[in-house]
mmCIF file of C-alpha atoms and ligand atoms in Angstrom:
data_model
loop_
_atom_site.group_PDB
_atom_site.id
_atom_site.type_symbol
_atom_site.label_atom_id
_atom_site.label_comp_id
_atom_site.label_asym_id
_atom_site.label_seq_id
_atom_site.Cartn_x
_atom_site.Cartn_y
_atom_site.Cartn_z
ATOM 1 C CA MET A 168 54.550 -1.802 -19.885
ATOM 2 C CA THR A 169 58.270 -2.078 -18.849
ATOM 3 C CA ILE A 170 60.649 -4.498 -20.626
ATOM 4 C CA SER A 171 64.009 -5.727 -18.923
ATOM 5 C CA GLY A 172 67.350 -6.110 -20.656
ATOM 6 C CA ASN A 173 66.362 -9.670 -21.310
ATOM 7 C CA ALA A 174 63.487 -8.654 -23.294
ATOM 8 C CA ARG A 175 62.725 -10.490 -26.713
ATOM 9 C CA VAL A 176 62.617 -8.317 -29.788
ATOM 10 C CA ALA A 177 61.001 -8.687 -33.050
ATOM 11 C CA GLY A 178 59.683 -6.134 -35.525
ATOM 12 C CA VAL A 179 58.052 -5.319 -38.933
ATOM 13 C CA ALA A 180 60.433 -4.391 -41.880
ATOM 14 C CA GLY A 181 58.920 -2.330 -44.537
ATOM 15 C CA TRP A 182 58.910 0.844 -46.725
ATOM 16 C CA PRO A 183 56.739 2.848 -45.900
ATOM 17 C CA ILE A 184 56.024 1.323 -42.669
ATOM 18 C CA ALA A 185 53.888 4.172 -40.785
ATOM 19 C CA HIS A 186 50.346 2.799 -41.486
ATOM 20 C CA SER A 187 51.207 -0.539 -40.477
ATOM 21 C CA LEU A 188 48.865 -2.432 -37.919
ATOM 22 C CA SER A 189 51.310 -4.956 -36.893
ATOM 23 C CA PRO A 190 52.967 -3.110 -34.032
ATOM 24 C CA ALA A 191 49.742 -2.157 -32.400
ATOM 25 C CA LEU A 192 48.624 -6.224 -33.037
ATOM 26 C CA HIS A 193 51.668 -7.643 -31.649
ATOM 27 C CA ALA A 194 51.673 -5.012 -28.697
ATOM 28 C CA TYR A 195 48.074 -6.097 -27.906
ATOM 29 C CA TRP A 196 49.114 -9.782 -27.505
ATOM 30 C CA ILE A 197 52.492 -9.057 -25.497
ATOM 31 C CA ALA A 198 50.287 -6.992 -23.061
ATOM 32 C CA GLU A 199 47.708 -9.590 -22.934
ATOM 33 C CA HIS A 200 50.223 -12.353 -22.045
ATOM 34 C CA LYS A 201 52.277 -10.017 -19.917
ATOM 35 C CA LEU A 202 55.425 -10.747 -21.807
ATOM 36 C CA ASP A 203 58.848 -9.377 -21.592
ATOM 37 C CA ALA A 204 58.924 -8.500 -24.983
ATOM 38 C CA ALA A 205 58.837 -5.688 -27.863
ATOM 39 C CA TYR A 206 57.834 -5.529 -31.528
ATOM 40 C CA VAL A 207 58.719 -2.490 -33.428
ATOM 41 C CA PRO A 208 58.223 -0.851 -36.846
ATOM 42 C CA LEU A 209 61.438 -0.745 -39.129
ATOM 43 C CA ALA A 210 61.440 1.509 -41.940
ATOM 44 C CA ILE A 211 63.946 0.318 -44.208
ATOM 45 C CA LYS A 212 64.542 1.397 -47.655
ATOM 46 C CA PRO A 213 64.695 -1.139 -50.450
ATOM 47 C CA ASP A 214 68.588 -0.328 -50.945
ATOM 48 C CA ASP A 215 69.339 -0.882 -47.391
ATOM 49 C CA PHE A 216 67.545 -4.011 -46.729
ATOM 50 C CA PRO A 217 70.102 -6.451 -47.931
ATOM 51 C CA SER A 218 72.539 -4.909 -45.482
ATOM 52 C CA ALA A 219 69.754 -3.930 -42.584
ATOM 53 C CA PHE A 220 68.485 -7.556 -42.644
ATOM 54 C CA PRO A 221 71.566 -9.477 -41.177
ATOM 55 C CA ALA A 222 72.298 -6.582 -38.761
ATOM 56 C CA LEU A 223 69.193 -7.326 -37.242
ATOM 57 C CA ARG A 224 70.216 -10.864 -36.500
ATOM 58 C CA LYS A 225 73.491 -9.381 -35.009
ATOM 59 C CA LEU A 226 71.426 -6.980 -32.637
ATOM 60 C CA GLY A 227 69.590 -9.781 -31.218
ATOM 61 C CA PHE A 228 66.293 -9.856 -32.771
ATOM 62 C CA ARG A 229 64.222 -12.913 -32.685
ATOM 63 C CA GLY A 230 62.989 -12.442 -35.763
ATOM 64 C CA LEU A 231 60.818 -10.083 -38.081
ATOM 65 C CA ASN A 232 57.637 -9.663 -40.224
ATOM 66 C CA VAL A 233 58.545 -8.615 -43.505
ATOM 67 C CA THR A 234 55.959 -6.638 -45.626
ATOM 68 C CA LEU A 235 56.173 -4.692 -48.980
ATOM 69 C CA PRO A 236 58.257 -4.340 -50.648
ATOM 70 C CA HIS A 237 60.760 -6.433 -49.038
ATOM 71 C CA LYS A 238 59.286 -10.102 -49.278
ATOM 72 C CA GLU A 239 61.127 -10.925 -52.516
ATOM 73 C CA ALA A 240 64.294 -9.661 -51.276
ATOM 74 C CA ALA A 241 63.784 -11.550 -47.777
ATOM 75 C CA PHE A 242 63.323 -14.826 -49.646
ATOM 76 C CA ALA A 243 66.644 -14.213 -51.537
ATOM 77 C CA LEU A 244 68.642 -13.364 -47.740
ATOM 78 C CA VAL A 245 67.289 -16.486 -45.676
ATOM 79 C CA ASP A 246 69.172 -19.906 -44.998
ATOM 80 C CA SER A 247 65.872 -21.962 -45.458
ATOM 81 C CA HIS A 248 62.374 -21.552 -46.584
ATOM 82 C CA ASP A 249 59.141 -23.133 -45.495
ATOM 83 C CA GLU A 250 56.717 -24.827 -48.176
ATOM 84 C CA ALA A 251 54.462 -22.102 -48.328
ATOM 85 C CA ALA A 252 57.482 -19.674 -49.022
ATOM 86 C CA ARG A 253 58.812 -21.871 -51.732
ATOM 87 C CA ALA A 254 55.507 -21.985 -53.283
ATOM 88 C CA THR A 255 55.028 -18.061 -53.339
ATOM 89 C CA GLY A 256 58.707 -17.154 -53.518
ATOM 90 C CA ALA A 257 58.156 -14.356 -50.837
ATOM 91 C CA VAL A 258 59.145 -14.499 -47.192
ATOM 92 C CA ASN A 259 56.727 -12.370 -44.621
ATOM 93 C CA THR A 260 57.990 -14.039 -41.365
ATOM 94 C CA VAL A 261 61.660 -14.592 -40.552
ATOM 95 C CA VAL A 262 62.914 -16.613 -37.490
ATOM 96 C CA PHE A 263 66.602 -16.038 -36.211
ATOM 97 C CA GLU A 264 67.545 -19.373 -34.634
ATOM 98 C CA ASP A 265 70.763 -20.759 -33.427
ATOM 99 C CA GLY A 266 72.570 -18.931 -36.030
ATOM 100 C CA ARG A 267 70.266 -19.679 -38.890
ATOM 101 C CA THR A 268 67.465 -17.741 -40.585
ATOM 102 C CA LEU A 269 64.513 -19.326 -41.481
ATOM 103 C CA GLY A 270 61.725 -17.909 -44.006
ATOM 104 C CA ARG A 271 58.238 -18.534 -43.873
ATOM 105 C CA ASN A 272 55.372 -17.103 -45.679
ATOM 106 C CA THR A 273 52.335 -17.089 -43.304
ATOM 107 C CA ASP A 274 50.044 -15.348 -45.810
ATOM 108 C CA VAL A 275 48.727 -18.586 -46.939
ATOM 109 C CA PHE A 276 48.312 -19.648 -43.399
ATOM 110 C CA GLY A 277 46.356 -16.103 -42.824
ATOM 111 C CA PHE A 278 44.429 -16.868 -45.737
ATOM 112 C CA THR A 279 43.159 -20.186 -45.174
ATOM 113 C CA GLN A 280 42.353 -19.472 -41.324
ATOM 114 C CA THR A 281 40.198 -16.147 -42.217
ATOM 115 C CA LEU A 282 38.329 -18.397 -44.861
ATOM 116 C CA ARG A 283 37.770 -21.079 -41.899
ATOM 117 C CA ASP A 284 36.393 -18.345 -39.690
ATOM 118 C CA GLY A 285 34.113 -17.484 -42.496
ATOM 119 C CA GLY A 286 32.914 -21.229 -42.493
ATOM 120 C CA ILE A 287 34.900 -22.320 -45.488
ATOM 121 C CA VAL A 288 37.064 -25.190 -44.530
ATOM 122 C CA SER A 289 37.117 -26.769 -48.090
ATOM 123 C CA LEU A 290 36.903 -25.907 -51.717
ATOM 124 C CA GLN A 291 36.845 -29.584 -53.181
ATOM 125 C CA ASP A 292 35.555 -29.622 -56.470
ATOM 126 C CA MET A 293 34.726 -26.044 -56.662
ATOM 127 C CA THR A 294 35.728 -23.125 -58.711
ATOM 128 C CA VAL A 295 37.346 -19.848 -57.459
ATOM 129 C CA VAL A 296 37.896 -16.384 -59.237
ATOM 130 C CA VAL A 297 40.776 -14.487 -58.107
ATOM 131 C CA LEU A 298 41.152 -10.800 -58.884
ATOM 132 C CA GLY A 299 44.840 -9.550 -59.255
ATOM 133 C CA ALA A 300 48.180 -11.439 -60.055
ATOM 134 C CA GLY A 301 50.447 -9.389 -57.391
ATOM 135 C CA GLY A 302 52.300 -10.905 -54.398
ATOM 136 C CA ALA A 303 49.214 -11.552 -52.271
ATOM 137 C CA SER A 304 47.552 -13.141 -55.041
ATOM 138 C CA ARG A 305 50.394 -16.097 -55.165
ATOM 139 C CA ALA A 306 49.781 -16.607 -51.404
ATOM 140 C CA ILE A 307 46.053 -16.852 -52.145
ATOM 141 C CA ILE A 308 46.373 -19.140 -54.914
ATOM 142 C CA THR A 309 48.524 -21.308 -52.894
ATOM 143 C CA ALA A 310 45.916 -21.697 -50.193
ATOM 144 C CA LEU A 311 43.060 -22.103 -52.565
ATOM 145 C CA LEU A 312 45.037 -25.025 -54.323
ATOM 146 C CA LEU A 313 45.785 -26.563 -50.611
ATOM 147 C CA LEU A 314 42.097 -26.279 -49.807
ATOM 148 C CA GLY A 315 41.048 -28.482 -52.845
ATOM 149 C CA ALA A 316 39.877 -25.958 -55.377
ATOM 150 C CA ALA A 317 39.316 -27.722 -58.536
ATOM 151 C CA GLN A 318 39.795 -24.510 -60.665
ATOM 152 C CA VAL A 319 41.421 -21.248 -60.173
ATOM 153 C CA ILE A 320 40.087 -18.612 -62.745
ATOM 154 C CA LEU A 321 42.810 -15.798 -62.476
ATOM 155 C CA VAL A 322 41.742 -12.315 -63.695
ATOM 156 C CA ASN A 323 44.029 -9.492 -64.118
ATOM 157 C CA ARG A 324 44.017 -5.901 -65.708
ATOM 158 C CA THR A 325 47.633 -6.929 -67.308
ATOM 159 C CA VAL A 326 46.864 -10.209 -68.860
ATOM 160 C CA GLU A 327 50.676 -10.755 -69.225
ATOM 161 C CA LYS A 328 50.991 -11.087 -65.408
ATOM 162 C CA THR A 329 48.725 -13.763 -65.206
ATOM 163 C CA HIS A 330 51.017 -16.144 -67.366
ATOM 164 C CA THR A 331 53.830 -16.484 -64.670
ATOM 165 C CA LEU A 332 51.213 -17.626 -62.181
ATOM 166 C CA VAL A 333 49.432 -19.835 -64.552
ATOM 167 C CA SER A 334 52.738 -21.687 -65.462
ATOM 168 C CA ALA A 335 53.761 -21.886 -61.823
ATOM 169 C CA PHE A 336 50.773 -23.326 -60.548
ATOM 170 C CA GLY A 337 49.782 -25.608 -63.126
ATOM 171 C CA ALA A 338 46.608 -26.881 -64.666
ATOM 172 C CA ARG A 339 44.214 -25.802 -61.864
ATOM 173 C CA VAL A 340 44.828 -22.368 -62.626
ATOM 174 C CA VAL A 341 43.493 -20.670 -65.734
ATOM 175 C CA ALA A 342 43.485 -17.235 -66.820
ATOM 176 C CA SER A 343 40.887 -14.910 -68.386
ATOM 177 C CA PRO A 344 40.429 -11.684 -69.560
ATOM 178 C CA TRP A 345 38.968 -8.828 -67.053
ATOM 179 C CA ASP A 346 36.102 -8.468 -69.531
ATOM 180 C CA SER A 347 35.186 -12.302 -69.289
ATOM 181 C CA LEU A 348 34.181 -11.710 -65.480
ATOM 182 C CA PRO A 349 30.207 -11.913 -66.332
ATOM 183 C CA GLU A 350 30.761 -15.350 -67.641
ATOM 184 C CA CYS A 351 33.076 -16.441 -64.954
ATOM 185 C CA LEU A 352 31.358 -15.551 -61.823
ATOM 186 C CA PRO A 353 28.085 -17.662 -62.254
ATOM 187 C CA LYS A 354 30.609 -20.866 -61.704
ATOM 188 C CA ALA A 355 32.181 -19.144 -58.622
ATOM 189 C CA ARG A 356 31.960 -20.601 -55.056
ATOM 190 C CA LEU A 357 34.340 -17.867 -54.131
ATOM 191 C CA LEU A 358 35.484 -14.158 -55.274
ATOM 192 C CA VAL A 359 38.784 -12.986 -53.913
ATOM 193 C CA ASN A 360 39.950 -9.514 -54.541
ATOM 194 C CA THR A 361 43.962 -9.400 -54.252
ATOM 195 C CA THR A 362 44.032 -6.113 -56.100
ATOM 196 C CA SER A 363 44.436 -2.609 -54.223
ATOM 197 C CA LEU A 364 40.908 -1.552 -55.953
ATOM 198 C CA GLY A 365 38.604 -0.235 -53.226
ATOM 199 C CA MET A 366 41.165 0.736 -50.934
ATOM 200 C CA ALA A 367 40.967 4.142 -49.108
ATOM 201 C CA GLY A 368 42.284 6.552 -51.774
ATOM 202 C CA GLN A 369 42.240 3.928 -54.669
ATOM 203 C CA ALA A 370 39.803 3.837 -57.342
ATOM 204 C CA ALA A 371 36.391 1.581 -56.491
ATOM 205 C CA LEU A 372 36.424 -2.023 -57.883
ATOM 206 C CA GLU A 373 33.446 -1.940 -60.009
ATOM 207 C CA ILE A 374 31.916 -5.250 -60.782
ATOM 208 C CA ASP A 375 28.558 -6.564 -60.843
ATOM 209 C CA LEU A 376 28.126 -9.650 -58.239
ATOM 210 C CA ALA A 377 24.724 -10.457 -59.776
ATOM 211 C CA PRO A 378 25.629 -13.327 -61.594
ATOM 212 C CA MET A 379 27.255 -15.026 -58.559
ATOM 213 C CA PRO A 380 25.538 -17.998 -57.376
ATOM 214 C CA LYS A 381 23.473 -18.059 -54.054
ATOM 215 C CA GLY A 382 25.377 -19.098 -51.193
ATOM 216 C CA ALA A 383 28.795 -17.659 -52.718
ATOM 217 C CA ALA A 384 31.232 -15.852 -50.755
ATOM 218 C CA VAL A 385 33.294 -12.497 -51.501
ATOM 219 C CA VAL A 386 36.685 -11.967 -49.756
ATOM 220 C CA ASP A 387 38.275 -8.792 -49.935
ATOM 221 C CA ILE A 388 41.985 -8.712 -48.657
ATOM 222 C CA VAL A 389 41.492 -4.698 -48.459
ATOM 223 C CA TYR A 390 41.057 -3.791 -44.861
ATOM 224 C CA ARG A 391 41.083 -0.072 -44.969
ATOM 225 C CA PRO A 392 38.041 0.376 -45.173
ATOM 226 C CA LEU A 393 36.998 -2.631 -43.398
ATOM 227 C CA VAL A 394 33.725 -2.733 -45.717
ATOM 228 C CA THR A 395 34.914 -2.060 -49.129
ATOM 229 C CA PRO A 396 32.273 -1.153 -51.843
ATOM 230 C CA LEU A 397 32.671 -4.767 -53.149
ATOM 231 C CA LEU A 398 31.938 -6.338 -49.596
ATOM 232 C CA ALA A 399 28.920 -3.832 -49.260
ATOM 233 C CA GLN A 400 27.626 -5.081 -52.726
ATOM 234 C CA ALA A 401 28.328 -8.604 -51.405
ATOM 235 C CA LYS A 402 26.116 -8.008 -48.269
ATOM 236 C CA ALA A 403 23.269 -6.348 -50.190
ATOM 237 C CA ARG A 404 23.106 -9.428 -52.469
ATOM 238 C CA GLY A 405 22.922 -11.902 -49.477
ATOM 239 C CA LEU A 406 26.449 -13.481 -50.363
ATOM 240 C CA ALA A 407 28.882 -14.048 -47.355
ATOM 241 C CA ALA A 408 31.402 -11.230 -47.048
ATOM 242 C CA ILE A 409 34.716 -11.741 -45.549
ATOM 243 C CA ASP A 410 37.099 -8.759 -44.895
ATOM 244 C CA GLY A 411 40.490 -8.321 -45.331
ATOM 245 C CA LEU A 412 41.616 -7.853 -41.542
ATOM 246 C CA GLY A 413 40.983 -11.580 -40.680
ATOM 247 C CA MET A 414 43.901 -12.637 -42.890
ATOM 248 C CA LEU A 415 46.385 -9.807 -41.251
ATOM 249 C CA LEU A 416 45.665 -10.928 -37.752
ATOM 250 C CA HIS A 417 45.893 -14.691 -38.624
ATOM 251 C CA GLN A 418 49.299 -14.246 -40.530
ATOM 252 C CA ALA A 419 50.714 -12.569 -37.536
ATOM 253 C CA GLN A 420 50.152 -15.550 -35.213
ATOM 254 C CA PRO A 421 52.901 -17.936 -36.402
ATOM 255 C CA GLY A 422 55.618 -15.416 -35.982
ATOM 256 C CA PHE A 423 54.431 -14.285 -32.616
ATOM 257 C CA ALA A 424 54.481 -17.895 -31.571
ATOM 258 C CA ALA A 425 57.999 -18.652 -32.843
ATOM 259 C CA TRP A 426 59.677 -15.320 -31.284
ATOM 260 C CA PHE A 427 57.933 -14.982 -28.040
ATOM 261 C CA GLY A 428 56.779 -18.571 -27.335
ATOM 262 C CA VAL A 429 53.149 -18.158 -26.716
ATOM 263 C CA GLU A 430 50.211 -18.849 -29.045
ATOM 264 C CA PRO A 431 48.309 -16.211 -29.440
ATOM 265 C CA LEU A 432 44.511 -16.073 -30.306
ATOM 266 C CA VAL A 433 42.289 -14.024 -32.565
ATOM 267 C CA THR A 434 39.460 -12.841 -31.002
ATOM 268 C CA ALA A 435 36.704 -10.464 -31.249
ATOM 269 C CA GLU A 436 38.136 -8.104 -28.614
ATOM 270 C CA LEU A 437 41.391 -7.977 -30.701
ATOM 271 C CA ARG A 438 39.472 -7.059 -33.876
ATOM 272 C CA ALA A 439 37.623 -4.222 -32.186
ATOM 273 C CA HIS A 440 40.608 -2.986 -30.767
ATOM 274 C CA LEU A 441 42.132 -2.774 -34.149
ATOM 275 C CA VAL A 442 38.982 -1.237 -35.916
ATOM 276 C CA GLY A 443 38.937 1.032 -33.524
ATOM 277 C CA LEU A 444 42.592 2.182 -34.104
ATOM 278 C CA MET A 445 41.736 2.214 -37.650
ATOM 279 C CA LYS A 446 39.020 4.571 -37.084
ATOM 280 C CA ALA A 447 41.166 6.944 -34.706
ATOM 281 C CA GLN A 448 43.901 6.904 -37.753
ATOM 282 C CA GLY A 449 41.008 8.091 -40.120
HETATM 283 P P1 LIG B 790 50.187 -6.991 -54.067
HETATM 284 O O1 LIG B 790 51.831 -7.656 -53.817
HETATM 285 O O2 LIG B 790 49.960 -6.327 -52.639
HETATM 286 O O3 LIG B 790 49.328 -7.791 -54.604
HETATM 287 P P2 LIG B 790 51.014 -5.648 -56.258
HETATM 288 O O4 LIG B 790 51.952 -6.740 -56.572
HETATM 289 O O5 LIG B 790 51.293 -4.235 -56.707
HETATM 290 O O6 LIG B 790 50.533 -5.698 -54.769
HETATM 291 O O7 LIG B 790 49.690 -6.108 -57.361
HETATM 292 C C1 LIG B 790 48.521 -5.002 -57.507
HETATM 293 C C2 LIG B 790 47.197 -5.807 -58.083
HETATM 294 O O8 LIG B 790 46.202 -4.736 -58.129
HETATM 295 C C3 LIG B 790 47.830 -6.028 -59.357
HETATM 296 O O9 LIG B 790 47.197 -7.400 -59.917
HETATM 297 C C4 LIG B 790 47.328 -4.910 -60.346
HETATM 298 O O10 LIG B 790 47.024 -5.231 -61.633
HETATM 299 P P3 LIG B 790 48.178 -5.029 -62.807
HETATM 300 O O11 LIG B 790 48.805 -6.244 -62.959
HETATM 301 O O12 LIG B 790 47.349 -4.694 -64.049
HETATM 302 O O13 LIG B 790 48.959 -3.969 -62.448
HETATM 303 C C5 LIG B 790 45.986 -4.615 -59.600
HETATM 304 N N1 LIG B 790 45.483 -3.136 -59.856
HETATM 305 C C6 LIG B 790 46.132 -2.055 -59.252
HETATM 306 N N2 LIG B 790 45.420 -1.102 -60.019
HETATM 307 C C7 LIG B 790 44.532 -1.616 -60.509
HETATM 308 C C8 LIG B 790 43.459 -0.912 -61.383
HETATM 309 N N3 LIG B 790 43.169 0.410 -61.521
HETATM 310 N N4 LIG B 790 42.599 -1.655 -61.899
HETATM 311 C C9 LIG B 790 42.809 -3.227 -61.815
HETATM 312 N N5 LIG B 790 43.794 -3.548 -61.449
HETATM 313 C C10 LIG B 790 44.581 -2.906 -60.546
#
């Protein structure tokens, strides 16, 4: 691939950034559409982010993705926010446009789309159990409420962290202690793991899915490994299992479209390409 002096440039800012799949994902779409464009990893230390961020605009970047630990810092630095960014207090996609800096949160869209791929288009009158109360949890709760969930039961190891979320989201979100899971699961249409448990190198998420009703689904936002022990158990029990790669791929679509002017697709080929890369990385 070659680029010209006119190439549109975007990137992903994080710390660390070495394991991000985003550069490979965007490179795939850039090649697929034969664009004069580049998307680069930007390793930016937390202390440097406030000065590096406006510099990227001055350097002519079209925009960027923002990942851990900068999403809240980016929220504070942009000129305007879309609705999802306001709801989550976090920005993962930035568009530099006409001297202004727009902050978006496309994790909400990404999660909604991955549910749609899994056949879930509405959660009207349904109960969902969400594990974890970090940044990812906020985006996911936002999406669940937009899909009409009647109740979101938020379960987190540290109960204090659920209080902020419960007061931010209102009556449809309730907190419940970790050891109440066996009583919560029988009413759950959907269980979503937003914690880091089950990720390669982390402890497994040890939950017995036996109480979940027939026809329920389990989503794990962890994508390394693609099939976490939680998803393996869900499959073994005949429940629908949705992995974390879909959310990653879909959250990337709006940024790519805004910076490079092409609506990219999430296809089986793209998934296979990234799964192959993850395997090669070990
Ligand atoms: P993110 O922004 O990606 O959601 P985070 O803010 O670090 O990441 O949140 C990580 C989540 O994983 C938290 O809900 C955390 O629970 P605590 O609030 O109790 O820390 C959860 N988590 C991490 N390790 C855990 C463990 N060993 N057992 C239970 N929950 C764990």
